[in-house]
Short mmCIF file of C-alpha atoms and ligand atoms in Angstrom, two decimals:
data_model
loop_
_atom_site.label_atom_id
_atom_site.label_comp_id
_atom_site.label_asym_id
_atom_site.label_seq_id
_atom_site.Cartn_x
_atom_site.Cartn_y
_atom_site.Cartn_z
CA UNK E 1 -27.00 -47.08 36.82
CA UNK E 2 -26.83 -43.19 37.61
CA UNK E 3 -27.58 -42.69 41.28
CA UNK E 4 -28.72 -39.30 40.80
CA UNK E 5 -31.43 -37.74 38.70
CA UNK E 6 -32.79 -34.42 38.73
CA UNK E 7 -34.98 -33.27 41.56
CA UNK E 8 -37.08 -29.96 42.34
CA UNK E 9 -39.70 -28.92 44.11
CA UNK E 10 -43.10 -28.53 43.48
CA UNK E 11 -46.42 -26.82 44.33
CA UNK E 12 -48.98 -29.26 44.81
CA UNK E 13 -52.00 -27.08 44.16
CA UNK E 14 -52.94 -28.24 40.34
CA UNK E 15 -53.98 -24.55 39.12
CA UNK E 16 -50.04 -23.10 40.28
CA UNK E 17 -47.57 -25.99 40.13
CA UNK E 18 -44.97 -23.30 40.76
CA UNK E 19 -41.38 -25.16 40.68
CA UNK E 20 -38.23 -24.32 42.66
CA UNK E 21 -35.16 -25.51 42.86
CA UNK E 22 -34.50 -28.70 45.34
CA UNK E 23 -32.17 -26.64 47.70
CA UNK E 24 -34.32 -23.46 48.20
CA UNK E 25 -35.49 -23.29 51.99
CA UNK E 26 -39.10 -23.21 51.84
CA UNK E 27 -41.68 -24.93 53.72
CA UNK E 28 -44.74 -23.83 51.46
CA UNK E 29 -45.13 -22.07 47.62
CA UNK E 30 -44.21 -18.55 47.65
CA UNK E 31 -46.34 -17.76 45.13
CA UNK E 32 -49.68 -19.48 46.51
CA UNK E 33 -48.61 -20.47 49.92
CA UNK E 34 -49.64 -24.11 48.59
CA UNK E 35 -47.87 -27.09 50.15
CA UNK E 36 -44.92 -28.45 48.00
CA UNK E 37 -43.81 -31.64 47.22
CA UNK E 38 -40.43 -33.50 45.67
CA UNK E 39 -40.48 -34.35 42.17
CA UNK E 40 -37.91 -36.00 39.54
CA UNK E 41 -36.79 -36.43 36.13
CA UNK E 42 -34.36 -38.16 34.23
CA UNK E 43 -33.82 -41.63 33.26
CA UNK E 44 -35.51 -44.12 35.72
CA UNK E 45 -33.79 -47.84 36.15
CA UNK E 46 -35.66 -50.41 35.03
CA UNK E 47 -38.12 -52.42 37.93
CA UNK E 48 -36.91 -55.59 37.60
CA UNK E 49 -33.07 -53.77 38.18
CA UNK E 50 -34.33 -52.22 41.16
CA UNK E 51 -35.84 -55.03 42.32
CA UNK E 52 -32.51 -56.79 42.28
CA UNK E 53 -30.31 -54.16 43.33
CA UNK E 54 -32.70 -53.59 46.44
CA UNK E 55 -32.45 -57.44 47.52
CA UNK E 56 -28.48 -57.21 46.82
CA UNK E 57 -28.15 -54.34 49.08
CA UNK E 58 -29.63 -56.22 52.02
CA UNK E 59 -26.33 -58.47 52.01
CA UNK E 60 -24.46 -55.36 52.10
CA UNK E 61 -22.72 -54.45 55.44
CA UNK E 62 -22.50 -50.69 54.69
CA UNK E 63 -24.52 -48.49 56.90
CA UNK E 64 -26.51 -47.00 53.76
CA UNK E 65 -27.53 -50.38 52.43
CA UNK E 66 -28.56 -51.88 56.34
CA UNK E 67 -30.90 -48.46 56.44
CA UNK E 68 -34.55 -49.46 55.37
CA UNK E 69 -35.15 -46.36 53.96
CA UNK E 70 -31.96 -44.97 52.16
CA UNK E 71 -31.64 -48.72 50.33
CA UNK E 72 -34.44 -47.30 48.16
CA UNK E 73 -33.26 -44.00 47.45
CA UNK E 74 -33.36 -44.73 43.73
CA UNK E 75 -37.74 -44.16 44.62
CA UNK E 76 -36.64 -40.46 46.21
CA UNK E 77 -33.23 -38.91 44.70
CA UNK E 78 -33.21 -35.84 45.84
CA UNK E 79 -29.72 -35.12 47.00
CA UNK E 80 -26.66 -34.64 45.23
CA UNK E 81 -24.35 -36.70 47.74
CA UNK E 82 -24.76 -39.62 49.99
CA UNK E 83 -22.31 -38.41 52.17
CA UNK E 84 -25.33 -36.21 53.67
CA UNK E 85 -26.93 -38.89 54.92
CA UNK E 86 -27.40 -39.42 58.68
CA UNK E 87 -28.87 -42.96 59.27
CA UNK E 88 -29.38 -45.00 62.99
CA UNK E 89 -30.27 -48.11 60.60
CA UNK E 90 -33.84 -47.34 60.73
CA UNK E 91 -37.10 -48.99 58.57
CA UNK E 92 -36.33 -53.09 58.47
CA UNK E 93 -39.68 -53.43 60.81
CA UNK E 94 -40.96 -56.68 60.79
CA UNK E 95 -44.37 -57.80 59.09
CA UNK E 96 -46.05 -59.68 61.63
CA UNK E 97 -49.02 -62.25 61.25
CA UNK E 98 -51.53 -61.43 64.54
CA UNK E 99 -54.41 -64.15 64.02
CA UNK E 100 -55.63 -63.23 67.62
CA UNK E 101 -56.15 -59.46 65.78
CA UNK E 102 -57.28 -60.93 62.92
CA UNK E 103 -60.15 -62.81 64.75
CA UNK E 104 -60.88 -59.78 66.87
CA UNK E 105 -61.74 -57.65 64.10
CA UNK E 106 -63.80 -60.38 61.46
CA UNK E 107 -60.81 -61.06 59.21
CA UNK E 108 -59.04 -64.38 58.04
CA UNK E 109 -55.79 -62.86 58.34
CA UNK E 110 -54.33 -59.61 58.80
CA UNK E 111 -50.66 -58.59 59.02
CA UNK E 112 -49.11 -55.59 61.19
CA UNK E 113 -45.68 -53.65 59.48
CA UNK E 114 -45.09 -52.33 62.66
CA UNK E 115 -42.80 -49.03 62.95
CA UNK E 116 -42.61 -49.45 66.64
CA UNK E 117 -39.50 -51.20 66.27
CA UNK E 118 -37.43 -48.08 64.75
CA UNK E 119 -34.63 -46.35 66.31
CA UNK E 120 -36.94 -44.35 67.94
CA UNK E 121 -40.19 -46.47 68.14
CA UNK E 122 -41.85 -44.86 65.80
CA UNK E 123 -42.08 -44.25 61.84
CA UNK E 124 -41.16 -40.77 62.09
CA UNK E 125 -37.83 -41.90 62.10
CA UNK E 126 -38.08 -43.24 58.73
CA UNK E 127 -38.69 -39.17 57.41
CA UNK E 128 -36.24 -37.86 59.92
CA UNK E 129 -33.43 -39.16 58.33
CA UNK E 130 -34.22 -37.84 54.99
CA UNK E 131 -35.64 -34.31 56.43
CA UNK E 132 -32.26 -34.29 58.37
CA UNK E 133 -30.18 -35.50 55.53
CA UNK E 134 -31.48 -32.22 53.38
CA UNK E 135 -30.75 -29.93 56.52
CA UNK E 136 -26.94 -31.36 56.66
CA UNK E 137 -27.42 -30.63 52.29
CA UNK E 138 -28.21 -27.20 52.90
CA UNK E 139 -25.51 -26.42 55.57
CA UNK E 140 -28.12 -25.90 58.30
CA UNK E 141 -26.24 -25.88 62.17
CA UNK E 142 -30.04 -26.44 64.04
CA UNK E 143 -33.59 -27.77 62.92
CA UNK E 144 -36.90 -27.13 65.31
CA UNK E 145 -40.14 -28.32 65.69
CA UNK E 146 -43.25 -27.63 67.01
CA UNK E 147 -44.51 -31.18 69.30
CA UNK E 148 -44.14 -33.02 72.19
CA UNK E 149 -44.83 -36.31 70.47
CA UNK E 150 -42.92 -38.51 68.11
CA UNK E 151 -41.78 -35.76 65.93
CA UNK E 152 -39.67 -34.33 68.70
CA UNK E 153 -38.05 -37.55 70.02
CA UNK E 154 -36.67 -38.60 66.34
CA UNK E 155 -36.24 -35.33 65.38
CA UNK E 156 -33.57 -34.53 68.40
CA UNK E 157 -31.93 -38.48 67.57
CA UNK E 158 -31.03 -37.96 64.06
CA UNK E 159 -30.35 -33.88 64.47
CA UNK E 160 -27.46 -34.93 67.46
CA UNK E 161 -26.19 -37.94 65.23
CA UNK E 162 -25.53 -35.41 62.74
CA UNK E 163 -23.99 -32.60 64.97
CA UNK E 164 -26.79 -30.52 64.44
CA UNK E 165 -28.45 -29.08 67.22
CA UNK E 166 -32.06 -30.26 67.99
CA UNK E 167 -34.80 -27.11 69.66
CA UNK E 168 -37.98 -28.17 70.18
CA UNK E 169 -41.01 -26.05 70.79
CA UNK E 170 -43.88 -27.42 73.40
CA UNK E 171 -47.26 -25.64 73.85
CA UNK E 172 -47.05 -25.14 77.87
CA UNK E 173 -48.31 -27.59 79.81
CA UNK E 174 -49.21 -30.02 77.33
CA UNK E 175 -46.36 -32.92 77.52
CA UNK E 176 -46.22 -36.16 77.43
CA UNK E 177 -43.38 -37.82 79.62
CA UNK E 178 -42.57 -40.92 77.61
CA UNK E 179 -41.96 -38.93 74.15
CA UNK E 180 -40.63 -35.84 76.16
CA UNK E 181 -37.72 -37.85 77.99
CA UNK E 182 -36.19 -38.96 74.71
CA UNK E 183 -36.13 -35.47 73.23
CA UNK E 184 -34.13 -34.75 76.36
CA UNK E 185 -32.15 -37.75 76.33
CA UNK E 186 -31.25 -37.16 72.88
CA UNK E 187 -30.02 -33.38 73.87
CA UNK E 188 -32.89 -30.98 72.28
CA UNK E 189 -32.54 -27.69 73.42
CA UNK E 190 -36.26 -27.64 74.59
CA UNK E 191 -38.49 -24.63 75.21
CA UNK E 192 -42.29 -24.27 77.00
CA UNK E 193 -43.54 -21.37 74.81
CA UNK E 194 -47.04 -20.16 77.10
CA UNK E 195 -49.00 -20.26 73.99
CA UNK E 196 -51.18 -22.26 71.62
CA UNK E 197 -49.43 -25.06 68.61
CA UNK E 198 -50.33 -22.46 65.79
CA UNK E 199 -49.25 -19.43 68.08
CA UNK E 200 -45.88 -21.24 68.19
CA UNK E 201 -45.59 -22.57 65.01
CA UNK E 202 -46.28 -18.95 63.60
CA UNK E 203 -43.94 -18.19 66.02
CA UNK E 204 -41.21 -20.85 65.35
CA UNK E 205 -41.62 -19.62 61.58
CA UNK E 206 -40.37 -16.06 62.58
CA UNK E 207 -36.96 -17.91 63.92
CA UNK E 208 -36.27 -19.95 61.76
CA UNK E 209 -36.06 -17.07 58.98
CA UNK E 210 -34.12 -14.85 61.69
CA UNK E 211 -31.91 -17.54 62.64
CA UNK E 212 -31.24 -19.60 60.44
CA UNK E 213 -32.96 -23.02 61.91
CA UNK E 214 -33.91 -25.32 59.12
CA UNK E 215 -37.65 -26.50 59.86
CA UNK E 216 -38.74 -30.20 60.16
CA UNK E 217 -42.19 -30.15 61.02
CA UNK E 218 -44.66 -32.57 59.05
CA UNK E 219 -45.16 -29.77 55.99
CA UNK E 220 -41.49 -30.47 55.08
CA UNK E 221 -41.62 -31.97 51.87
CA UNK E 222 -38.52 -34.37 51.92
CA UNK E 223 -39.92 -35.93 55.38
CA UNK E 224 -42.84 -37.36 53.26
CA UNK E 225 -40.38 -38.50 50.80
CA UNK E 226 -38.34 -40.72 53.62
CA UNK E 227 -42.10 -41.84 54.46
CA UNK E 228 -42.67 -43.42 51.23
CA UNK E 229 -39.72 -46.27 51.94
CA UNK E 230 -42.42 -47.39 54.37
CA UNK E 231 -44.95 -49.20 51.95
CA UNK E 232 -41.52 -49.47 49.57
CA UNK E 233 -39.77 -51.86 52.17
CA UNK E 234 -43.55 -53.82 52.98
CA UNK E 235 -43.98 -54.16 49.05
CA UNK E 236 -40.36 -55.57 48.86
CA UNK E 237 -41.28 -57.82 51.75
CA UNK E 238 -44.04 -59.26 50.38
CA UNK E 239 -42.49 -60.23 47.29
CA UNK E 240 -44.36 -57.34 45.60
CA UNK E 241 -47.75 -58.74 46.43
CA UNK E 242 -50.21 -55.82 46.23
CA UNK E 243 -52.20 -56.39 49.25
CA UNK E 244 -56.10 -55.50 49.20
CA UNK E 245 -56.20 -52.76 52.12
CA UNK E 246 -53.07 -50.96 53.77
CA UNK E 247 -54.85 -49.11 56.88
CA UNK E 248 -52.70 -46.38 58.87
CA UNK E 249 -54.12 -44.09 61.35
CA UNK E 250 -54.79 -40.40 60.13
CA UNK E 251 -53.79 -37.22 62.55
CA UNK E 252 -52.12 -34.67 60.60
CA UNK E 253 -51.81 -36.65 57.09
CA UNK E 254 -48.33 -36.87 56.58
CA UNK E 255 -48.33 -40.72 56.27
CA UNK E 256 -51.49 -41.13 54.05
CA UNK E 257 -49.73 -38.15 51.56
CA UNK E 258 -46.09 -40.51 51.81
CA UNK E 259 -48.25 -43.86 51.40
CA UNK E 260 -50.30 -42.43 48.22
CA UNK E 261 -46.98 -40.91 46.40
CA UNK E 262 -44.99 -43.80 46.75
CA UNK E 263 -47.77 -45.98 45.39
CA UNK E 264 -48.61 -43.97 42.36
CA UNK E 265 -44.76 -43.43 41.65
CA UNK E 266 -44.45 -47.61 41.71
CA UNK E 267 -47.44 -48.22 39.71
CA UNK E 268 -46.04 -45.15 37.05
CA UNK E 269 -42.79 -47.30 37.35
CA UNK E 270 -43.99 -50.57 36.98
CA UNK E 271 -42.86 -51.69 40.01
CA UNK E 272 -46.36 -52.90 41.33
CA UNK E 273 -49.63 -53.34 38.48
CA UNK E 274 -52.13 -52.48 40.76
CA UNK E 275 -52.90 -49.98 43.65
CA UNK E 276 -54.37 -50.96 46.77
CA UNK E 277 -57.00 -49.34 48.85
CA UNK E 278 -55.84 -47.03 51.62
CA UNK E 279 -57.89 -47.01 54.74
CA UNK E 280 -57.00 -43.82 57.21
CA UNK E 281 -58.69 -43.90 60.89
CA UNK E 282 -59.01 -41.21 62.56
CA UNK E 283 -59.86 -40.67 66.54
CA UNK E 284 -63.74 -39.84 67.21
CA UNK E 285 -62.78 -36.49 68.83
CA UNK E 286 -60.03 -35.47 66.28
CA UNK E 287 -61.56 -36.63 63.05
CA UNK E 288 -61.92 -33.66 60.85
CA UNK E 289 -60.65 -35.51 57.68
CA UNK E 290 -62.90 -38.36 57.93
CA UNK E 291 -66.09 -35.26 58.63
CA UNK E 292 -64.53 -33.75 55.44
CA UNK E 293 -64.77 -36.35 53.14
CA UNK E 294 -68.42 -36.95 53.96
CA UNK E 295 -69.68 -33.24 53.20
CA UNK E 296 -71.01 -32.29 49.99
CA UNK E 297 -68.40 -31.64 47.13
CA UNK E 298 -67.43 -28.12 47.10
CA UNK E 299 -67.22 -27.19 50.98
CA UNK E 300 -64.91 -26.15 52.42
CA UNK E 301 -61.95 -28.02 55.04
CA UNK E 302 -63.53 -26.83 58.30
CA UNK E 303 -60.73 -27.90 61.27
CA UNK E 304 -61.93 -29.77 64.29
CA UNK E 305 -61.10 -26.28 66.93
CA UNK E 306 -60.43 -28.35 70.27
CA UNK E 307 -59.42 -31.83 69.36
CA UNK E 308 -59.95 -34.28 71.87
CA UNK E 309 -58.55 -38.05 72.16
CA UNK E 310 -56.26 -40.50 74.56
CA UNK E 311 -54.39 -41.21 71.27
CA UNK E 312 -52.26 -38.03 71.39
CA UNK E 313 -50.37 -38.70 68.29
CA UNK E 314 -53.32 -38.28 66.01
CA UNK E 315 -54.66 -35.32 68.76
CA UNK E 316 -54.49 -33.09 65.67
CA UNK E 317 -57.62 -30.74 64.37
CA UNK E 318 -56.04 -28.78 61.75
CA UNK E 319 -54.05 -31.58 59.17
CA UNK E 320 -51.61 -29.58 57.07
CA UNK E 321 -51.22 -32.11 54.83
CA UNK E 322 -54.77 -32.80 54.16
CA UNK E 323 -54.91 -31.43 50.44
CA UNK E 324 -52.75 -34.54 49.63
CA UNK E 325 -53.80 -37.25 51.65
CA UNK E 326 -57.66 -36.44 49.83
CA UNK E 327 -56.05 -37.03 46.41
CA UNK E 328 -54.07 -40.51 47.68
CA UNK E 329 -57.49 -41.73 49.13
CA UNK E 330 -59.09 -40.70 45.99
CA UNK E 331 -56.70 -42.30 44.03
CA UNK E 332 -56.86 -45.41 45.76
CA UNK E 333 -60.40 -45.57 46.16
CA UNK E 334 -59.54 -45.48 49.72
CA UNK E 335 -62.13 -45.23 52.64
CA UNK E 336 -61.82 -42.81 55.90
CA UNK E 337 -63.42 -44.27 59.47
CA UNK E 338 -63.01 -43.15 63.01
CA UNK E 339 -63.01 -44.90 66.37
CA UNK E 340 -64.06 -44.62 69.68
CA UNK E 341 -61.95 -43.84 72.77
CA UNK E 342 -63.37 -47.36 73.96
CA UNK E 343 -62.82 -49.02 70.57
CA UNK E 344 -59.40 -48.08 70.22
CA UNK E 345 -58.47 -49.23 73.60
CA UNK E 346 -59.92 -52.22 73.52
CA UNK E 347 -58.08 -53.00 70.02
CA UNK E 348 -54.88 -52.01 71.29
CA UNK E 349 -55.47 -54.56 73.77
CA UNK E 350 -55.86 -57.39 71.38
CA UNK E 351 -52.77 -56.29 69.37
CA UNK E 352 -50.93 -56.55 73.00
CA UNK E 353 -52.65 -59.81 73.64
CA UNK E 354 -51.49 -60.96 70.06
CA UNK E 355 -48.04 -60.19 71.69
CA UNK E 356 -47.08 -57.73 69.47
CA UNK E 357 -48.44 -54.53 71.32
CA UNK E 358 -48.21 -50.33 70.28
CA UNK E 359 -49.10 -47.58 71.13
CA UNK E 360 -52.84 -45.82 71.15
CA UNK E 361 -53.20 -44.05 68.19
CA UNK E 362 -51.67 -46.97 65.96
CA UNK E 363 -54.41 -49.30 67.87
CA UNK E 364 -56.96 -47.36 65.81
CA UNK E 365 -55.99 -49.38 62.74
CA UNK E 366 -57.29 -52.24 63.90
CA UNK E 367 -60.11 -50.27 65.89
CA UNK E 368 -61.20 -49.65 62.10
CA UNK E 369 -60.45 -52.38 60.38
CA UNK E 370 -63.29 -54.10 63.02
CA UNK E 371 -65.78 -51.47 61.82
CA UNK E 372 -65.11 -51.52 58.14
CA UNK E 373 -65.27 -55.17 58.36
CA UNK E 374 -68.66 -54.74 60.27
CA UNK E 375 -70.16 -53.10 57.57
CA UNK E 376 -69.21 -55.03 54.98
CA UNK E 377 -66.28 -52.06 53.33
CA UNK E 378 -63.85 -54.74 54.17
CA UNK E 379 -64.07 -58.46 52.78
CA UNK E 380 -63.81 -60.83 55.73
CA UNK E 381 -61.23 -62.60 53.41
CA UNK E 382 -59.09 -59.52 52.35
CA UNK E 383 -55.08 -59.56 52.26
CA UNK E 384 -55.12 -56.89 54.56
CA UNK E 385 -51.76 -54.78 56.09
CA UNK E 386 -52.36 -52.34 59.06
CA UNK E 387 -49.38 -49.80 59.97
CA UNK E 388 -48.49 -49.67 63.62
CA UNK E 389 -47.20 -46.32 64.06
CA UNK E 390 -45.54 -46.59 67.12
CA UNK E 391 -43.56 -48.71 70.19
CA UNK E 392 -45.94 -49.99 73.11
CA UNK E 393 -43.66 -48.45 75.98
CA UNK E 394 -44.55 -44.87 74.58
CA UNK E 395 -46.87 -44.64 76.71
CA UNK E 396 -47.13 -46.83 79.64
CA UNK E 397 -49.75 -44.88 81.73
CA UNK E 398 -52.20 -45.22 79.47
CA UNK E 399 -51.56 -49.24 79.33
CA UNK E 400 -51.31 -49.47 83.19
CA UNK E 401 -54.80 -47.04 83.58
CA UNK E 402 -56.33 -49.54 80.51
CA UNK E 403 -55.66 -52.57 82.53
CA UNK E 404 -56.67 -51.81 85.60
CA UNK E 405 -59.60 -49.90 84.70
CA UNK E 406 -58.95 -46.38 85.65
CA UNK E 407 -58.54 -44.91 82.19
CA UNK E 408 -60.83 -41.95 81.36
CA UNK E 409 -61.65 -40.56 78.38
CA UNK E 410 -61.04 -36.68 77.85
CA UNK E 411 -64.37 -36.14 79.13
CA UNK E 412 -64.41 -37.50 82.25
CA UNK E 413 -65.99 -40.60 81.22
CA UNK E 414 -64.46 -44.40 82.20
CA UNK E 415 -63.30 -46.39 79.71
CA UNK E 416 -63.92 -49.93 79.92
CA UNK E 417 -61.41 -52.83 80.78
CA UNK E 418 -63.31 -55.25 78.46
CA UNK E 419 -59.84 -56.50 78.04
CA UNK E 420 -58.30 -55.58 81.43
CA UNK E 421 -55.30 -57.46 82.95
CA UNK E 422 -55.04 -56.52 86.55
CA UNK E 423 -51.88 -57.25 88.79
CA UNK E 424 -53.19 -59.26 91.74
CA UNK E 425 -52.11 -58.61 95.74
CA UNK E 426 -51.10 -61.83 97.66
CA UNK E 427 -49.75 -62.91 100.34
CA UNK E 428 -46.74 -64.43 100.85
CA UNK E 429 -47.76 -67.95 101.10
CA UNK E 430 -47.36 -70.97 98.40
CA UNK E 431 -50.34 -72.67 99.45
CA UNK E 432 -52.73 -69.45 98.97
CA UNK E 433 -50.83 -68.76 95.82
CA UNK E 434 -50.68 -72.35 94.20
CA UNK E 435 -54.46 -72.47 95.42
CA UNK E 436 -55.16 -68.83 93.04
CA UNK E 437 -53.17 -70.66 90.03
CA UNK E 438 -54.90 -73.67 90.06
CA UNK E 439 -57.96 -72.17 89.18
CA UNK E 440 -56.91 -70.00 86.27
C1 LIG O 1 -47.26 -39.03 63.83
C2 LIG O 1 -48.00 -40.25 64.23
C3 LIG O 1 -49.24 -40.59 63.67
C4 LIG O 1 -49.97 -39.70 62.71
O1 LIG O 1 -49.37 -39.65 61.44
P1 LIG O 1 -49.71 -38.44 60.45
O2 LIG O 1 -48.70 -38.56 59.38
O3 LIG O 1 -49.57 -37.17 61.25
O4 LIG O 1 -51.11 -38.64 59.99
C5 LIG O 1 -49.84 -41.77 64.06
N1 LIG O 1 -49.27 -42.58 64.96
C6 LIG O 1 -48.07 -42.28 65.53
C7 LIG O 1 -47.51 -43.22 66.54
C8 LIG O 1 -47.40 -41.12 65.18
O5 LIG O 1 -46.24 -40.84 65.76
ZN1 LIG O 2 -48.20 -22.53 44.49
#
C-alpha cells in the first residue's frame, strides 16, 4: 500500500476553489480570503484493507501506531514523511456507557467518547499534533496562538516536544488559571497583549509574516484534519456501527467542520454506508450559529458582539469556521440547540455523578441532548454518542462554586445547586459523626 498520496490545499468557498500547494504558509485563500481546507488524490486503499491494517496497528508498539490519531493517517496524508510527526500518544479515549446520563436526559442509552483523557485533557490535542507535525514539515522554529483555553495548553505540549518554541497571545485580563498553568508548565513564551482577541489576532497575523512564526489557531487547515481521527477512532470502536446522533458542543466550529469531513470522506470511501446526524450545542449567551441557522435563507452571519457564558471554551461570538460546520450539519441533516447556564451545569453534574465527569462546555452535550429529546428531535431509543471535549479538573472553581451553590452566571444571577454536593463541617467526635452517617 503507498503511504503517501497527493495532497493540496483548497479554498472552500464553492464559486473560487482556488488550489495551492500543501506546503505554502497560508492560513486563508489569497485570492478570496476564503477559509481553506486539505484535500487528496491518488489511489485510495481499499476499506476493508484499512480496516485491517488499522486493528493491526493497535498491536504495534511503535509510537506512530499507539497514537490514536496518526494510526489513521491513510484518512489525512498530507505529509511527505513520518519522521515529522510529533506524537504524546494522544486519541485512544475511551467510549463510556453513562446510564445515570442517559436517564437524566430521556434516553435508553447514551455513550460519552470522552477527549478529556488526552495528553492534555482535551481534544485539541488530537489537531495539535498534526498542525505541529506540518510546522516541523515546513521548517518553522515557533508557532503562536491567540487563547487562554485549550488551544494554548496543547499547543505549548506538542510545540516543546518538538523543539519548537510555543508564544501564546492572551487578551489582558481574561485568563483562566487551570488552562493558563499548563501553557506555562509546558514552557510557552506567553504575552498579555492590552487589547481585544481580534485586535490580537490581527495583530499576531502581522508577526507571524515578520517573523517567521507558523500559526496554529483553529483556521489552520491541517488542525481540522488531526480532528477528523476523532469520529475515525469512535467508528473503529464501535465496530463501524453508524450511530444515530453524534452531539459535540459548538464554540468556534472547528470540531463540527473535522466531524462532517471525516464523515463524508468515509461514506465517499466506503468505509461507513450511512451518515449520522450531527447535533452542535451551543451556550445561550454565545450561540450565534444556532441564531444563524434559524434566520431566513439568504441573511447574512451576524456574530454574537459580547459573548457571554461559564463554559469559556465555547465563549466564542465570531466562529471562523462557521462556513463549514453549516455545510456538515446540512449534510448530515444535523440539528443546532443551545443551553442554559443552569442547564449545562446541572448536566455536567450528572455526567460527574455518572462518574465520568468534564468540563463545562462539553456538559452542554448532554444539556442538549435533554432538550432535543424533550421535543421529540431525538428518539428516546436512539444509538446516541456525545463528545466530551474536555478533562473535569480544567476547571475546578467552577465545580467547587456548582456544588456548593455559589456559582453565578455572567450576569450576576445564582445558579442553582439542583445537583449540589456540599462538604460538611464536623466535629471531631465518632459518635456525632457515625450519628450524621447513619442517616444518609
Ligand atoms: C475548543 C473546545 C470546544 C469548542 O470546539 P470548537 O471546535 O471551537 O467548536 C469545546 N469544548 C472544549 C473543551 C474545547 O476545548
Ligand atoms: Zn478562495
Amino acid at each position: 500500500m503507498r503511504d503517501f498520496m497527493f495532497a493540496e490545499l483548497i479554498c472552500f468557498e464553492p464559486a473560487c476553489r482556488a488550489r495551492f500547494a500543501i506546503t505554502e504558509v497560508l492560513y486563508s485563500c489569497p485570492k478570496c480570503g476564503g477559509l481553506l481546507e486539505a484535500t487528496y488524490s491518488g489511489e485510495w486503499p481499499e476499506p476493508e484493507q484499512l480496516k485491517k491494517l488499522w486493528r493491526e496497528r493497535r498491536m504495534d508498539n511503535a509510537p506512530l501506531e499507539q497514537s490514536g490519531v496518526w494510526r489513521y493517517r491513510e484518512m489525512f496524508p498530507f505529509l511527505d514523511s513520518n519522521d515529522h510527526v510529533v506524537t504524546l500518544r494522544e486519541g485512544n479515549t475511551p467510549l463510556l456507557n453513562a446510564p445515570v446520563a442517559a436517564r437524566y436526559a430521556g434516553l435508553a442509552r447514551v455513550t460519552f467518547k470522552h477527549h478529556g483523557f488526552n495528553p492534555t485533557g482535551s481534544f485539541k490535542d488530537n489537531g495539535m499534533t498534526c498542525g505541529t507535525a506540518q510546522a516541523v514539515r515546513l521548517g518553522m522554529k515557533r508557532v503562536a496562538c491567540v487563547s487562554t483555553g485549550n488551544t494554548s495548553a496543547s499547543m505549548a505540549a506538542y510545540a516543546s516536544a518538538a523543539g519548537l518554541q510555543p508564544i501564546i497571545f492572551i487578551p489582558h485580563g481574561n485568563i483562566s488559571y487551570g488552562k493558563l498553568a499548563q501553557a506555562l508548565e509546558y514552557g510557552a513564551r506567553t504575552l498579555q497583549v492590552e487589547a481585544n482577541f481580534d485586535q490580537i489576532l490581527a495583530l499576531v497575523r502581522v508577526l507571524a509574516e515578520r517573523l517567521g512564526i507558523y500559526l496554529l489557531n483553529s483556521i489552520n487547515p491541517f488542525r481540522i484534519e488531526g480532528q477528523k481521527s476523532i469520529v475515525i477512532e469512535m467508528l473503529d470502536q464501535r465496530d463501524w456501527r453508524v450511530p444515530d446522533w453524534i452531539v459535540l458542543p459548538g464554540g468556534n466550529l472547528g470540531n463540527t467542520s473535522a466531524f462532517g469531513k471525516a464523515l463524508r470522506e468515509l461514506k465517499a470511501l466506503g468505509l461507513i454506508e450511512k451518515l449520522p446526524r450531527l447535533a452542535v450545542v451551543q451556550a445561550e449567551g454565545s450561540a450565534p450559529f444556532y441564531d444563524f441557522v434559524r434566520q431566513p435563507a439568504g441573511t447574512g452571519f451576524v456574530p454574537v458582539t459580547h459573548p457571554e457564558t461559564l463554559a469559556t471554551a465555547i465563549k466564542i461570538g465570531d466562529p471562523v469556521s462557521w462556513p463549514k460546520a453549516l455545510l456538515e450539519v446540512s449534510t448530515t441533516d444535523g440539528v443546532v440547540e443551545r443551553a442554559s447556564e443552569q442547564e449545562i451545569a446541572d448536566a455536567k453534574a450528572q455526567i460527574g455523578l455518572a462518574g465520568i465527569g468534564c468540563e463545562p462546555a462539553s456538559a452542554a452535550t448532554l444539556a442538549g441532548i435533554r432538550k432535543l429529546v424533550a421535543a421529540g428531535v431525538m428518539d428516546k431509543d436512539a444509538d446516541v454518542v456525545a463528545v466530551l471535549t474536555g478533562n473535569v479538573l480544567k476547571d475546578p472553581d467552577y465545580i467547587y462554586k456548582y456544588h456548593t451553590g455559589q456559582l453565578k452566571d455572567p450576569h450576576g444571577e445564582s445558579i442553582l445547586a439542583n445537583y449540589g454536593n456540599s462538604p460538611t463541617v464536623v466535629p471531631n467526635d465518632a459518635d456525632k459523626i457515625a450519628a450524621l452517617l447513619m442517616g444518609d
